């Protein structure tokens, strides 16, 4: 349950600091909107997710991996900017790193970041 709450907060752009979520409009440059923590980049997320795979494989259950990834992604997005929601993260990772996306989602036993 805690992982669900943490991941929902990460993907909805909420944080415990009470900051506002990033704007919902995509800028003219086509990149996802930047958040207060930095500029969100699909390439950076893909690199990060690929690096997380070995650690996720060491966790004994999908629920544990889910919780682990939720916490780690929360920290990552705090410093790199947050995607608008899970659907935006899904689209970005499908385009940039579909194999990494598929492996990470299989490890946490979900079909998409939207359901993460």
PDB file of C-alpha atoms in Angstrom:
ATOM      1  CA  UNK A   1       0.000   0.000   0.000  1.00  0.00           C
ATOM      2  CA  UNK A   2       2.835   2.371   0.881  1.00  0.00           C
ATOM      3  CA  UNK A   3       4.470   1.722  -2.482  1.00  0.00           C
ATOM      4  CA  UNK A   4       1.220   2.568  -4.241  1.00  0.00           C
ATOM      5  CA  UNK A   5       0.961   5.848  -2.341  1.00  0.00           C
ATOM      6  CA  UNK A   6       4.620   6.705  -2.996  1.00  0.00           C
ATOM      7  CA  UNK A   7       4.421   5.854  -6.676  1.00  0.00           C
ATOM      8  CA  UNK A   8       1.179   7.769  -7.085  1.00  0.00           C
ATOM      9  CA  UNK A   9       2.817  10.815  -5.526  1.00  0.00           C
ATOM     10  CA  UNK A  10       5.851  10.469  -7.796  1.00  0.00           C
ATOM     11  CA  UNK A  11       3.872  10.111 -10.986  1.00  0.00           C
ATOM     12  CA  UNK A  12       1.247  12.715 -10.160  1.00  0.00           C
ATOM     13  CA  UNK A  13       3.872  15.354  -9.518  1.00  0.00           C
ATOM     14  CA  UNK A  14       3.028  15.708  -5.845  1.00  0.00           C
ATOM     15  CA  UNK A  15       5.588  15.795  -3.081  1.00  0.00           C
ATOM     16  CA  UNK A  16       5.580  16.037   0.650  1.00  0.00           C
ATOM     17  CA  UNK A  17       7.056  19.524   0.372  1.00  0.00           C
ATOM     18  CA  UNK A  18       3.731  20.829  -0.950  1.00  0.00           C
ATOM     19  CA  UNK A  19       5.137  22.011  -4.256  1.00  0.00           C
ATOM     20  CA  UNK A  20       2.855  22.439  -7.207  1.00  0.00           C
ATOM     21  CA  UNK A  21       2.975  19.840  -9.986  1.00  0.00           C
ATOM     22  CA  UNK A  22       4.617  20.875 -13.242  1.00  0.00           C
ATOM     23  CA  UNK A  23       2.467  22.550 -15.898  1.00  0.00           C
ATOM     24  CA  UNK A  24       0.420  20.191 -18.058  1.00  0.00           C
ATOM     25  CA  UNK A  25       1.080  21.843 -21.412  1.00  0.00           C
ATOM     26  CA  UNK A  26       4.005  20.592 -23.464  1.00  0.00           C
ATOM     27  CA  UNK A  27       6.307  23.436 -24.472  1.00  0.00           C
ATOM     28  CA  UNK A  28       6.855  24.250 -28.145  1.00  0.00           C
ATOM     29  CA  UNK A  29      10.202  22.423 -28.084  1.00  0.00           C
ATOM     30  CA  UNK A  30       8.291  19.132 -27.604  1.00  0.00           C
ATOM     31  CA  UNK A  31      10.120  18.187 -24.416  1.00  0.00           C
ATOM     32  CA  UNK A  32       8.153  17.295 -21.286  1.00  0.00           C
ATOM     33  CA  UNK A  33       7.684  20.241 -18.942  1.00  0.00           C
ATOM     34  CA  UNK A  34      10.489  20.917 -16.495  1.00  0.00           C
ATOM     35  CA  UNK A  35       9.811  20.727 -12.795  1.00  0.00           C
ATOM     36  CA  UNK A  36      11.374  22.665  -9.968  1.00  0.00           C
ATOM     37  CA  UNK A  37      13.928  19.873  -9.407  1.00  0.00           C
ATOM     38  CA  UNK A  38      15.365  19.991 -12.906  1.00  0.00           C
ATOM     39  CA  UNK A  39      14.663  19.131 -16.510  1.00  0.00           C
ATOM     40  CA  UNK A  40      13.010  15.722 -17.027  1.00  0.00           C
ATOM     41  CA  UNK A  41      14.617  13.731 -19.830  1.00  0.00           C
ATOM     42  CA  UNK A  42      13.493  10.362 -21.234  1.00  0.00           C
ATOM     43  CA  UNK A  43      17.123   9.480 -21.936  1.00  0.00           C
ATOM     44  CA  UNK A  44      18.061  10.157 -18.306  1.00  0.00           C
ATOM     45  CA  UNK A  45      15.135   8.072 -17.027  1.00  0.00           C
ATOM     46  CA  UNK A  46      16.086   5.204 -19.330  1.00  0.00           C
ATOM     47  CA  UNK A  47      19.691   5.302 -18.191  1.00  0.00           C
ATOM     48  CA  UNK A  48      18.527   5.377 -14.588  1.00  0.00           C
ATOM     49  CA  UNK A  49      16.055   2.505 -15.033  1.00  0.00           C
ATOM     50  CA  UNK A  50      18.671   0.381 -16.790  1.00  0.00           C
ATOM     51  CA  UNK A  51      20.999   0.928 -13.848  1.00  0.00           C
ATOM     52  CA  UNK A  52      18.268  -0.115 -11.407  1.00  0.00           C
ATOM     53  CA  UNK A  53      17.649  -3.511 -13.031  1.00  0.00           C
ATOM     54  CA  UNK A  54      20.442  -5.412 -11.207  1.00  0.00           C
ATOM     55  CA  UNK A  55      19.317  -4.097  -7.802  1.00  0.00           C
ATOM     56  CA  UNK A  56      15.670  -4.892  -8.585  1.00  0.00           C
ATOM     57  CA  UNK A  57      16.615  -8.457  -9.514  1.00  0.00           C
ATOM     58  CA  UNK A  58      18.159  -8.909  -6.066  1.00  0.00           C
ATOM     59  CA  UNK A  59      14.864  -8.097  -4.309  1.00  0.00           C
ATOM     60  CA  UNK A  60      12.908 -11.269  -3.583  1.00  0.00           C
ATOM     61  CA  UNK A  61       9.401 -10.320  -4.712  1.00  0.00           C
ATOM     62  CA  UNK A  62       7.584  -8.115  -7.225  1.00  0.00           C
ATOM     63  CA  UNK A  63       5.970  -6.213  -4.342  1.00  0.00           C
ATOM     64  CA  UNK A  64       9.371  -5.536  -2.796  1.00  0.00           C
ATOM     65  CA  UNK A  65      10.799  -4.498  -6.165  1.00  0.00           C
ATOM     66  CA  UNK A  66       7.780  -2.219  -6.702  1.00  0.00           C
ATOM     67  CA  UNK A  67       8.340  -0.525  -3.343  1.00  0.00           C
ATOM     68  CA  UNK A  68      12.074  -0.237  -3.952  1.00  0.00           C
ATOM     69  CA  UNK A  69      11.618   1.312  -7.387  1.00  0.00           C
ATOM     70  CA  UNK A  70       8.923   3.708  -6.141  1.00  0.00           C
ATOM     71  CA  UNK A  71      11.259   5.142  -3.531  1.00  0.00           C
ATOM     72  CA  UNK A  72      14.227   5.303  -5.877  1.00  0.00           C
ATOM     73  CA  UNK A  73      12.225   6.948  -8.670  1.00  0.00           C
ATOM     74  CA  UNK A  74      10.841   9.506  -6.225  1.00  0.00           C
ATOM     75  CA  UNK A  75      14.388  10.559  -5.382  1.00  0.00           C
ATOM     76  CA  UNK A  76      15.410  10.540  -9.061  1.00  0.00           C
ATOM     77  CA  UNK A  77      12.472  12.702 -10.142  1.00  0.00           C
ATOM     78  CA  UNK A  78      13.047  15.166  -7.308  1.00  0.00           C
ATOM     79  CA  UNK A  79      16.375  16.057  -8.865  1.00  0.00           C
ATOM     80  CA  UNK A  80      15.536  15.562 -12.566  1.00  0.00           C
ATOM     81  CA  UNK A  81      11.991  16.893 -12.859  1.00  0.00           C
ATOM     82  CA  UNK A  82       8.845  14.805 -12.789  1.00  0.00           C
ATOM     83  CA  UNK A  83       6.799  13.473 -15.682  1.00  0.00           C
ATOM     84  CA  UNK A  84       3.236  14.748 -15.736  1.00  0.00           C
ATOM     85  CA  UNK A  85       1.874  11.267 -15.002  1.00  0.00           C
ATOM     86  CA  UNK A  86       2.434   7.571 -15.666  1.00  0.00           C
ATOM     87  CA  UNK A  87       1.137   7.813 -19.230  1.00  0.00           C
ATOM     88  CA  UNK A  88       3.797  10.406 -20.064  1.00  0.00           C
ATOM     89  CA  UNK A  89       6.473   8.176 -18.559  1.00  0.00           C
ATOM     90  CA  UNK A  90       5.101   5.215 -20.528  1.00  0.00           C
ATOM     91  CA  UNK A  91       5.246   7.132 -23.818  1.00  0.00           C
ATOM     92  CA  UNK A  92       8.755   8.422 -23.131  1.00  0.00           C
ATOM     93  CA  UNK A  93      10.178   5.028 -22.189  1.00  0.00           C
ATOM     94  CA  UNK A  94       8.392   3.254 -25.055  1.00  0.00           C
ATOM     95  CA  UNK A  95      10.063   5.663 -27.470  1.00  0.00           C
ATOM     96  CA  UNK A  96      13.503   5.849 -25.838  1.00  0.00           C
ATOM     97  CA  UNK A  97      14.111   2.413 -24.282  1.00  0.00           C
ATOM     98  CA  UNK A  98      11.349  -0.124 -24.910  1.00  0.00           C
ATOM     99  CA  UNK A  99      13.421  -3.148 -23.839  1.00  0.00           C
ATOM    100  CA  UNK A 100      14.453  -1.538 -20.543  1.00  0.00           C
ATOM    101  CA  UNK A 101      10.861  -0.446 -19.930  1.00  0.00           C
ATOM    102  CA  UNK A 102       9.569  -3.968 -20.574  1.00  0.00           C
ATOM    103  CA  UNK A 103      12.125  -5.544 -18.245  1.00  0.00           C
ATOM    104  CA  UNK A 104      11.521  -3.086 -15.403  1.00  0.00           C
ATOM    105  CA  UNK A 105       7.730  -3.437 -15.657  1.00  0.00           C
ATOM    106  CA  UNK A 106       8.049  -7.241 -15.666  1.00  0.00           C
ATOM    107  CA  UNK A 107      10.219  -7.087 -12.543  1.00  0.00           C
ATOM    108  CA  UNK A 108       7.637  -5.012 -10.667  1.00  0.00           C
ATOM    109  CA  UNK A 109       4.765  -7.050 -12.119  1.00  0.00           C
ATOM    110  CA  UNK A 110       2.794  -4.227 -13.738  1.00  0.00           C
ATOM    111  CA  UNK A 111       1.844  -3.606 -17.355  1.00  0.00           C
ATOM    112  CA  UNK A 112       2.619   0.102 -17.498  1.00  0.00           C
ATOM    113  CA  UNK A 113       3.904   3.016 -15.478  1.00  0.00           C
ATOM    114  CA  UNK A 114       0.324   4.297 -15.569  1.00  0.00           C
ATOM    115  CA  UNK A 115      -0.622   1.393 -13.307  1.00  0.00           C
ATOM    116  CA  UNK A 116       2.537   1.772 -11.212  1.00  0.00           C
TER     117      UNK A 116
END
